[in-house]
CSV table of C-alpha atoms and ligand atoms in Angstrom, one decimal:
chain,number,residue,atom,x,y,z
A,812,MET,CA,40.2,7.0,37.6
A,813,ASN,CA,37.0,8.1,36.8
A,814,THR,CA,33.9,5.8,38.2
A,815,LYS,CA,31.5,6.9,36.2
A,816,HIS,CA,30.7,4.0,33.4
A,817,LEU,CA,30.7,5.1,29.5
A,818,THR,CA,27.5,5.2,28.2
A,819,ASP,CA,25.8,3.6,25.1
A,820,GLU,CA,26.6,6.1,22.7
A,821,ALA,CA,30.3,6.3,23.9
A,822,VAL,CA,30.7,2.4,23.5
A,823,GLN,CA,28.9,2.4,20.2
A,824,ASP,CA,31.3,5.0,19.1
A,825,PHE,CA,34.2,3.3,20.2
A,826,VAL,CA,32.8,0.0,18.4
A,827,LEU,CA,32.4,2.2,15.5
A,828,GLN,CA,35.7,3.5,15.4
A,829,GLU,CA,34.1,6.8,15.5
A,830,THR,CA,35.8,8.3,18.4
A,831,THR,CA,39.6,9.2,19.2
A,832,ASP,CA,39.5,9.8,22.5
A,833,SER,CA,41.8,8.0,24.9
A,834,GLU,CA,39.9,8.4,28.0
A,835,ILE,CA,36.9,6.0,26.7
A,836,SER,CA,40.0,3.6,25.4
A,837,ARG,CA,41.6,3.7,28.7
A,838,HIS,CA,38.3,3.5,30.5
A,839,ILE,CA,37.5,0.3,28.7
A,840,SER,CA,40.6,-1.2,29.1
A,841,VAL,CA,40.2,-1.2,33.2
A,842,CYS,CA,36.9,-1.7,33.1
A,843,ALA,CA,35.4,-5.1,32.9
A,844,ASP,CA,31.6,-3.8,32.6
A,845,CYS,CA,32.5,-1.3,29.8
A,846,LYS,CA,34.6,-3.8,28.4
A,847,SER,CA,31.5,-6.3,28.4
A,848,LYS,CA,29.4,-3.8,26.8
A,849,VAL,CA,31.8,-3.3,24.0
A,850,GLU,CA,32.1,-6.9,23.3
A,851,VAL,CA,28.3,-7.2,23.3
A,852,TYR,CA,28.1,-4.1,20.7
A,853,ARG,CA,31.0,-6.0,18.7
A,854,ALA,CA,29.0,-9.1,18.4
A,855,LEU,CA,25.7,-7.2,17.5
A,856,MET,CA,27.7,-5.2,14.8
A,857,ASN,CA,29.2,-8.5,13.1
A,858,THR,CA,25.6,-10.4,13.3
A,859,MET,CA,24.2,-7.4,12.0
A,860,ASP,CA,27.0,-7.3,8.9
A,861,SER,CA,26.5,-11.0,8.5
A,862,ILE,CA,22.5,-10.8,7.8
A,863,HIS,CA,21.9,-11.4,4.5
A,864,PRO,CA,18.5,-9.4,2.7
A,865,GLU,CA,15.3,-11.3,2.9
A,866,ALA,CA,15.1,-13.6,-0.3
A,867,PHE,CA,11.5,-14.2,-1.7
A,868,PRO,CA,10.5,-16.8,-3.9
A,869,PHE,CA,9.7,-13.9,-6.6
A,870,ASP,CA,11.7,-11.3,-8.4
A,871,LEU,CA,10.9,-8.4,-6.3
A,872,VAL,CA,12.2,-6.2,-9.1
A,873,GLU,CA,10.6,-7.6,-11.6
A,874,VAL,CA,7.0,-7.0,-10.0
A,875,VAL,CA,8.0,-3.6,-8.7
A,876,THR,CA,9.0,-2.6,-12.3
A,877,GLN,CA,5.8,-4.1,-13.0
A,878,ARG,CA,3.7,-2.1,-11.1
A,879,ILE,CA,5.4,0.9,-12.0
A,880,ALA,CA,5.0,0.0,-15.8
A,881,VAL,CA,1.2,-0.5,-15.0
A,882,LYS,CA,1.0,3.1,-13.3
A,883,GLU,CA,2.7,5.1,-16.1
A,884,HIS,CA,0.6,2.9,-18.4
A,885,LYS,CA,-2.6,4.7,-16.6
A,886,ARG,CA,-1.0,7.9,-16.7
A,887,LYS,CA,-0.2,7.9,-20.6
A,888,THR,CA,-4.1,7.1,-21.2
A,889,LEU,CA,-5.3,10.3,-22.4
A,890,GLY,CA,-7.3,8.7,-25.1
A,891,SER,CA,-9.3,7.0,-22.0
A,892,TYR,CA,-10.8,10.2,-21.1
A,893,ALA,CA,-11.8,11.0,-24.4
A,894,LEU,CA,-13.6,7.6,-24.6
A,895,SER,CA,-15.2,8.0,-21.2
A,896,LEU,CA,-16.4,11.5,-23.0
A,897,LEU,CA,-17.7,9.9,-25.9
A,898,LEU,CA,-19.4,7.1,-24.4
A,899,SER,CA,-21.3,9.5,-21.8
A,900,ILE,CA,-22.4,11.4,-24.7
A,901,VAL,CA,-23.8,8.3,-26.5
A,902,ILE,CA,-25.1,7.4,-23.4
A,903,LEU,CA,-26.7,10.4,-22.6
A,904,GLY,CA,-28.2,10.9,-26.3
A,905,THR,CA,-29.3,7.5,-26.0
A,906,VAL,CA,-31.7,8.2,-22.9
A,907,LEU,CA,-32.9,11.4,-24.3
A,908,TYR,CA,-33.6,9.8,-27.3
A,909,SER,CA,-35.9,6.7,-25.4
A,910,LEU,CA,-37.5,9.5,-23.5
A,911,SER,CA,-40.6,9.4,-25.8
A,912,ILE,CA,-40.6,5.4,-25.7
A,913,LEU,CA,-40.0,5.0,-21.9
A,914,LYS,CA,-43.0,7.2,-20.9
A,915,PRO,CA,-45.2,4.1,-20.7
A,916,VAL,CA,-42.9,2.7,-18.8
A,917,LEU,CA,-42.8,5.6,-16.7
A,918,GLN,CA,-46.5,6.1,-16.1
A,919,VAL,CA,-46.6,2.3,-14.7
A,920,PHE,CA,-44.6,4.1,-11.9
A,921,HIS,CA,-47.1,7.4,-11.7
A,922,SER,CA,-49.9,4.6,-11.2
A,923,LEU,CA,-48.2,2.8,-8.4
A,924,LYS,CA,-48.3,4.1,-4.7
A,925,MET,CA,-45.4,5.9,-3.6
A,926,ILE,CA,-44.5,2.8,-0.9
A,927,ASP,CA,-44.1,0.5,-3.9
A,928,ASN,CA,-42.1,3.4,-5.9
A,929,ALA,CA,-39.7,3.5,-2.9
A,930,LEU,CA,-39.4,-0.6,-2.5
A,931,ILE,CA,-38.8,-0.7,-6.4
A,932,LEU,CA,-35.8,1.9,-6.0
A,933,VAL,CA,-34.2,0.6,-3.0
A,934,THR,CA,-34.2,-2.9,-4.5
A,935,ALA,CA,-32.8,-1.5,-7.5
A,936,ILE,CA,-30.3,0.2,-5.6
A,937,CYS,CA,-29.5,-2.7,-3.3
A,938,ILE,CA,-28.9,-4.4,-6.5
A,939,CYS,CA,-26.4,-2.2,-8.1
A,940,ALA,CA,-24.6,-1.7,-4.8
A,941,PHE,CA,-24.3,-5.8,-4.6
A,942,LEU,CA,-22.9,-6.0,-8.2
A,943,LEU,CA,-20.3,-3.4,-7.6
A,944,ILE,CA,-19.1,-4.8,-4.7
A,945,ASP,CA,-18.6,-8.1,-6.3
A,946,ILE,CA,-17.1,-6.6,-9.4
A,947,THR,CA,-14.8,-5.0,-7.3
A,948,ARG,CA,-13.9,-7.9,-5.2
A,949,GLN,CA,-13.5,-10.2,-8.2
A,950,TYR,CA,-11.0,-7.3,-9.4
A,951,LYS,CA,-9.3,-7.5,-6.2
A,952,LYS,CA,-9.1,-11.0,-6.5
A,953,LYS,CA,-7.5,-11.3,-9.7
A,954,GLU,CA,-5.2,-8.4,-9.2
A,955,MET,CA,-3.7,-10.5,-6.2
A,956,MET,CA,-3.4,-13.5,-8.4
A,957,LEU,CA,-1.1,-11.3,-11.2
A,958,PHE,CA,1.1,-9.9,-8.2
A,959,GLN,CA,1.5,-13.8,-6.6
B,1471,ZN,ZN1,33.1,1.5,33.0
């Protein structure tokens, strides 16, 4: 009699009936250790078969389909690029046109000291960053509410 016990792979193959090796079945019939291993693996396989997929409180397929639809919609909007380009041209034109109007405003900055200009610039950057972060946070919050 073979005194070496079966490997886990051999026991799993036996449980899944993927082996036709008569040595393995003979060993299992005489060895209590390997027989108990087979019972454990059979119980495990039966438990795995009886586990049902996770049930969600929402329709998962619908949510995924909506997300895919949103992504496809984003891809299709080539017109949005044209709109962005048009808006950029309008803004640039407005800025260039209003440079003559902005001259007195720019002269105010020229008359200020360097440290005052730096302070104004840093303050403006901080306000813009704060607004951008706030807008992003609100957008994420709304997005989360939408997909809950
Ligand atoms: Zn054994």
